[in-house]
PDB file of C-alpha atoms in Angstrom:
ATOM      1  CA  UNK O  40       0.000   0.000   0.000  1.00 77.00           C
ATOM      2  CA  UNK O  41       1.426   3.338  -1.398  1.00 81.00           C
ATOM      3  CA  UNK O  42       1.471   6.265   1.577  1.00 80.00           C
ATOM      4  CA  UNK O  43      -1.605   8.685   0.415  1.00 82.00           C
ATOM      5  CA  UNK O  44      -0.009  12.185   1.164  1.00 86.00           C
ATOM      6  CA  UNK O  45      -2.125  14.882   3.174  1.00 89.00           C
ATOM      7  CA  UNK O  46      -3.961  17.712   1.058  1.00 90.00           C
ATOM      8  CA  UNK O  47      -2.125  21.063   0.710  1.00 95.00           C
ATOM      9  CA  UNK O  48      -4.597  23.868   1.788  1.00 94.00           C
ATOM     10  CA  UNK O  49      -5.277  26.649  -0.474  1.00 95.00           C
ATOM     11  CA  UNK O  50      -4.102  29.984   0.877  1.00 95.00           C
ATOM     12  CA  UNK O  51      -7.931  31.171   1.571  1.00 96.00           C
ATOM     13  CA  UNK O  52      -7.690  28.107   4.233  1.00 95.00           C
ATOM     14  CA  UNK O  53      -4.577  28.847   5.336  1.00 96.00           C
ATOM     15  CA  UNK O  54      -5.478  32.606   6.079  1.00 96.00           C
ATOM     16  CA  UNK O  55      -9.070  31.762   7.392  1.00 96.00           C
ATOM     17  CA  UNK O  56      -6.939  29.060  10.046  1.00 96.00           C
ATOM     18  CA  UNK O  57      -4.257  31.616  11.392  1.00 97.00           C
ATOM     19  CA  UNK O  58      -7.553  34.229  11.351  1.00 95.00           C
ATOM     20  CA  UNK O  59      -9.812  31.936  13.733  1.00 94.00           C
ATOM     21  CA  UNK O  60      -6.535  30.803  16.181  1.00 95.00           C
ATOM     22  CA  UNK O  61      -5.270  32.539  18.587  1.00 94.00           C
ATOM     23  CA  UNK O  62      -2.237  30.376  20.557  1.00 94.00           C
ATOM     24  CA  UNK O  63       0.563  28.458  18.258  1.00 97.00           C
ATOM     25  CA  UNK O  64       4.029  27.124  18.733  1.00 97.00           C
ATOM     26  CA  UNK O  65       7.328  28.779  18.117  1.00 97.00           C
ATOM     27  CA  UNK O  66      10.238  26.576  17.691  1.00 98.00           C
ATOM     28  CA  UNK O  67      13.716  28.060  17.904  1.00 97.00           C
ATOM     29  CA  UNK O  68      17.237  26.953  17.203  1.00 94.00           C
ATOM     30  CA  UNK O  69      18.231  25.767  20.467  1.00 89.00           C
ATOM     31  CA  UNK O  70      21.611  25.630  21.982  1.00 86.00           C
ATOM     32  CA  UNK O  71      21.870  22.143  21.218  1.00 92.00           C
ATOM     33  CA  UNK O  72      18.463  20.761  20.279  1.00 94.00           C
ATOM     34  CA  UNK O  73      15.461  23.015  18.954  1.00 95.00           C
ATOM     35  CA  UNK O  74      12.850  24.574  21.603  1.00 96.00           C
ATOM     36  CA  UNK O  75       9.538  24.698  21.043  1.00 96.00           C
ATOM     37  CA  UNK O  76       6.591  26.788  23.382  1.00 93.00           C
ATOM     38  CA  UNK O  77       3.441  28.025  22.987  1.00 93.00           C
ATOM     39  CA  UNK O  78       2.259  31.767  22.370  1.00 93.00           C
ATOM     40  CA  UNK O  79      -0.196  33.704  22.088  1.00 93.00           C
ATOM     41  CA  UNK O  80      -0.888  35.775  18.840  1.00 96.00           C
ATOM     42  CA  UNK O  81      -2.398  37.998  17.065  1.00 96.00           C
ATOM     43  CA  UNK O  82      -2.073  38.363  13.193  1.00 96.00           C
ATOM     44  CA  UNK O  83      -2.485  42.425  11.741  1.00 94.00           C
ATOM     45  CA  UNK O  84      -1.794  43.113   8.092  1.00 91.00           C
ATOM     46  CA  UNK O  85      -0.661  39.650   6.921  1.00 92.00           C
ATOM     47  CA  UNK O  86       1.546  39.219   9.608  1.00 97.00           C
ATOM     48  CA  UNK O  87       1.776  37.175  13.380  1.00 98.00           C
ATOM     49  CA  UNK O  88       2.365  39.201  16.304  1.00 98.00           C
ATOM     50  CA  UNK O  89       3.766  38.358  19.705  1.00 95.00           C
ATOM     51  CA  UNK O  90       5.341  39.513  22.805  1.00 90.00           C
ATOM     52  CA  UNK O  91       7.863  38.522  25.316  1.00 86.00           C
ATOM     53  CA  UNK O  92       9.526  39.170  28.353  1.00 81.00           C
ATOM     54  CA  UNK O  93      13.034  40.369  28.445  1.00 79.00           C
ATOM     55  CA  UNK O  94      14.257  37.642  30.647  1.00 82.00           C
ATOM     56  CA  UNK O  95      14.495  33.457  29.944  1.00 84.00           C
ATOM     57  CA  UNK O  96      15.331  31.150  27.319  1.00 90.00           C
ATOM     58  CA  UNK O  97      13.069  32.238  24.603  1.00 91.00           C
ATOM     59  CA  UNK O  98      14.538  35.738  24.229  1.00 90.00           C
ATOM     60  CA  UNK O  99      18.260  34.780  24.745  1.00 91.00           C
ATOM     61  CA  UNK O 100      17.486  31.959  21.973  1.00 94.00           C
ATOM     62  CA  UNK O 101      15.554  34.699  19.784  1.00 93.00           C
ATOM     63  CA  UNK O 102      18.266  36.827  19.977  1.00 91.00           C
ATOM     64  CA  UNK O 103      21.041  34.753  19.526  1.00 93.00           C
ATOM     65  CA  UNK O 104      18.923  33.828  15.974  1.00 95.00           C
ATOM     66  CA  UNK O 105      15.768  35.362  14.590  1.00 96.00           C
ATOM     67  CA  UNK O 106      14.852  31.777  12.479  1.00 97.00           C
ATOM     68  CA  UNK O 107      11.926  30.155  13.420  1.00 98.00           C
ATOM     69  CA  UNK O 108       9.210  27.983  12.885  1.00 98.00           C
ATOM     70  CA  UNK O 109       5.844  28.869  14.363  1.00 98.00           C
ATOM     71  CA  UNK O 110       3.164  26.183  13.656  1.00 98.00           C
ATOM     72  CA  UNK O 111      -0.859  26.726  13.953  1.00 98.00           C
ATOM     73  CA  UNK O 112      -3.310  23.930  14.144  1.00 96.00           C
ATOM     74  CA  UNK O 113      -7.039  23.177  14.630  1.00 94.00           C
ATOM     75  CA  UNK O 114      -7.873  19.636  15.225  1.00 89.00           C
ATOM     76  CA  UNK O 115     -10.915  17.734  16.426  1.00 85.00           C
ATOM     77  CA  UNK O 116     -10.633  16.034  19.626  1.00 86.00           C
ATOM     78  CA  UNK O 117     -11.114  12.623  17.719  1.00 86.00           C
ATOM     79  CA  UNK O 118      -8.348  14.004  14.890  1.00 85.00           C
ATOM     80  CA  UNK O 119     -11.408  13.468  12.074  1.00 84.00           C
ATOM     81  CA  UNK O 120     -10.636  16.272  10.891  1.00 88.00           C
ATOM     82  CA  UNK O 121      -7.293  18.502  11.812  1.00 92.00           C
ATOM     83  CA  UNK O 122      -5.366  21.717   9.534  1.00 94.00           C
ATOM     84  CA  UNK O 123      -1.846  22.491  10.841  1.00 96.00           C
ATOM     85  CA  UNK O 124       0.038  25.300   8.645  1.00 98.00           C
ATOM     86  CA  UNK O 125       3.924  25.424   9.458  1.00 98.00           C
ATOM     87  CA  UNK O 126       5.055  29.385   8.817  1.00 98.00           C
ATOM     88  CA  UNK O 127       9.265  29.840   8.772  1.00 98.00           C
ATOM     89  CA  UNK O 128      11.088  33.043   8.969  1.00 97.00           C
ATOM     90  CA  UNK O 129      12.673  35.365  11.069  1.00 97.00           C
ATOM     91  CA  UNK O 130      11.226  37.380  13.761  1.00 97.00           C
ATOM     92  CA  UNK O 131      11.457  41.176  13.494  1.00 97.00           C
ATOM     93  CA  UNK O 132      11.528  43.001  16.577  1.00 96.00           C
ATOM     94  CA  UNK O 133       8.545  46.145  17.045  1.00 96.00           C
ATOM     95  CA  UNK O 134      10.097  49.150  17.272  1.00 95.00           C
ATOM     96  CA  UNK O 135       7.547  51.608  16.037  1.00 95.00           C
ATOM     97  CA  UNK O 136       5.912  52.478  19.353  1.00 92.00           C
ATOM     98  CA  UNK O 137       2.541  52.925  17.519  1.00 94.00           C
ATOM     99  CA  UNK O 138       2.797  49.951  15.711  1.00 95.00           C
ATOM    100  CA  UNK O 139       3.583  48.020  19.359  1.00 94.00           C
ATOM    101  CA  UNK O 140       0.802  49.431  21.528  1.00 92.00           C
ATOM    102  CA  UNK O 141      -1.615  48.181  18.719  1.00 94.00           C
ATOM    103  CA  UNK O 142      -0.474  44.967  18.895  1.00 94.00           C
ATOM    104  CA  UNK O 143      -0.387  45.064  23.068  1.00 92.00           C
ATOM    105  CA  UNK O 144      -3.853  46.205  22.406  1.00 92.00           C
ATOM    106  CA  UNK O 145      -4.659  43.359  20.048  1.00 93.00           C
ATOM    107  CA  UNK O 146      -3.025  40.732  21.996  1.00 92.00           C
ATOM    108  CA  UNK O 147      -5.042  42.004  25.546  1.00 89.00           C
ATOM    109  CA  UNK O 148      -8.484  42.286  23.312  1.00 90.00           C
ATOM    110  CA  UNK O 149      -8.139  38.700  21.798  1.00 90.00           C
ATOM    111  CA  UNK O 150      -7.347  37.752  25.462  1.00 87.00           C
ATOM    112  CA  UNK O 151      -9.981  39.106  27.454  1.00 85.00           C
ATOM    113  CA  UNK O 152     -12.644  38.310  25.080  1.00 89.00           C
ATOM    114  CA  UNK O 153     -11.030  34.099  24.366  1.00 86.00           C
ATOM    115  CA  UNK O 154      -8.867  33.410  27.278  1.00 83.00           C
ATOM    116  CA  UNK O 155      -8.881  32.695  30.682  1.00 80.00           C
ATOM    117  CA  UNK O 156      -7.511  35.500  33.043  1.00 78.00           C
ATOM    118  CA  UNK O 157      -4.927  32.299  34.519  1.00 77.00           C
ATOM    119  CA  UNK O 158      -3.168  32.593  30.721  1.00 79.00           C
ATOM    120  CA  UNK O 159      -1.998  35.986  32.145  1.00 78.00           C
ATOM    121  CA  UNK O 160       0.653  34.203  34.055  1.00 77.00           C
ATOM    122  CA  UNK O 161       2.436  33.128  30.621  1.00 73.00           C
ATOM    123  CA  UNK O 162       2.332  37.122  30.127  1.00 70.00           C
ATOM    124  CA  UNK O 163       4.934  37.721  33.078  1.00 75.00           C
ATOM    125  CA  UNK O 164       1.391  38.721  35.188  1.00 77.00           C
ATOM    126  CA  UNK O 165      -0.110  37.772  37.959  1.00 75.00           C
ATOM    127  CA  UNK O 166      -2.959  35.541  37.290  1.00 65.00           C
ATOM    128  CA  UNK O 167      -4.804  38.846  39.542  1.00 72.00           C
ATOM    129  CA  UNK O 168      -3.897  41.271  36.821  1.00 76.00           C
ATOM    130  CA  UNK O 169      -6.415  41.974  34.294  1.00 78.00           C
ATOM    131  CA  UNK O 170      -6.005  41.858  30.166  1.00 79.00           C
ATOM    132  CA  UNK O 171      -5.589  45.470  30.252  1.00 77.00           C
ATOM    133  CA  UNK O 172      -2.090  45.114  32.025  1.00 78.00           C
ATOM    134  CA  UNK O 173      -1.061  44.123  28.345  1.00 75.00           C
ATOM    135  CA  UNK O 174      -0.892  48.265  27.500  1.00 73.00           C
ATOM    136  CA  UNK O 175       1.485  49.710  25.854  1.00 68.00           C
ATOM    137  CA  UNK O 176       3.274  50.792  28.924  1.00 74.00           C
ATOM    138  CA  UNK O 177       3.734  47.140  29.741  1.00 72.00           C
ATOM    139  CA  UNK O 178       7.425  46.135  30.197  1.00 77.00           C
ATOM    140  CA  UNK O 179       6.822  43.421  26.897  1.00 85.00           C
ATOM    141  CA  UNK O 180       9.075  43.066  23.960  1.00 89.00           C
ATOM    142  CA  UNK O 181       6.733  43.153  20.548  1.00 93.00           C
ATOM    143  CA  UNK O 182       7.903  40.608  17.599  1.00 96.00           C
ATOM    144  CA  UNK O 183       6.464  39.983  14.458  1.00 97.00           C
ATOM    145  CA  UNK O 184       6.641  37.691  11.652  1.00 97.00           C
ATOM    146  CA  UNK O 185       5.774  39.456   8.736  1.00 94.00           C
ATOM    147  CA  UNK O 186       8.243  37.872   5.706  1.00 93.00           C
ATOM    148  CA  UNK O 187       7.479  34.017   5.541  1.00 93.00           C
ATOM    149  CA  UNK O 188      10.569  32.200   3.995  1.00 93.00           C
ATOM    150  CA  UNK O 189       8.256  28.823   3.822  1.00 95.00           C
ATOM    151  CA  UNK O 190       4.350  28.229   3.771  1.00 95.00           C
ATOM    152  CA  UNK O 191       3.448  24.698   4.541  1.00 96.00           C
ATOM    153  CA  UNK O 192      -0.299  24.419   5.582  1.00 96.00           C
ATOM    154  CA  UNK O 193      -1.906  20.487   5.453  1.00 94.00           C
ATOM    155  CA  UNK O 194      -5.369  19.425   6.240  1.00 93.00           C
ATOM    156  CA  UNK O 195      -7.176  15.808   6.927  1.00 90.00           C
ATOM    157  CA  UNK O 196      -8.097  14.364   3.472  1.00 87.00           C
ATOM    158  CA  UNK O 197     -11.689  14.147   4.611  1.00 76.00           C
ATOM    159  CA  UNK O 198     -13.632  17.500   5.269  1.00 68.00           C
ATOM    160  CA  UNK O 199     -16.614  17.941   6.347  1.00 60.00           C
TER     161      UNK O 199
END
């Protein structure tokens, strides 16, 4: 029996997947093995947003190389049906403070209307703080991924 290779999704289901999620994994070059973790985003303008804090493995791995990998998915809880689209490219670091706070603002919204308040925690916040401590005072860096180097987005052969 010949291996029956998963669909490609068009870009109209790739875009309507990263539209509808809101957490994904980021894998980075590690030190000696890659690192995956999960984030929260928000995508503006064709491109992912997230933040970090300025302490801990993910920024001193980020900033030793900008290359990642940050994967999306949707999947049933019986995997009938699943999409997963694999995005690569380097991160770009917000500087425009405009630009920033509407992502903050983006990234608090999405939360306090999809999230629990306990999610604030992977934030740098007290679980006690509310959504709005994502402002654009907050002591967060802002990264995007705006320039995708490789598109890979695959669905269950079977929609329904």
């Amino acid at each position: 029996m010949k291996p029956r290779k998963l669909p490609k999704m068009k870009r109209e289901e790739i875009e309507a997947l990263l539209d509808s999620e809101s957490i994904c994994r980021i894998a980075f070059r590690g030190d000696r093995y890659p690192y995956m973790a999960p984030f929260q985003y928000v995508r503006r303008g064709g491109a992912l947003y997230f933040h970090f804090t300025d302490y801990g493995r993910k920024i001193r791995l980020l900033e030793a190389d900008p290359n990642v990998c940050v994967g999306v998915e949707r999947l049933e809880p019986d995997l009938s049906e699943y999409r997963f689209v694999a995005l690569s490219g380097a991160l770009e670091r917000v500087e425009d403070v405009r630009e920033r706070a509407e992502a903050l603002r983006l990234l608090s919204e999405a939360g306090r209307e999809g999230l629990s308040q306990n999610f604030l925690a992977a934030h740098g916040f007290e679980a006690e703080a509310s959504w709005s401590a994502l402002s654009g005072d907050a002591p967060l860096i802002v990264y995007k991924l705006a320039r995708f180097t490789d598109v890979v987005g695959l669905r269950s052969p079977y929609q329904s």
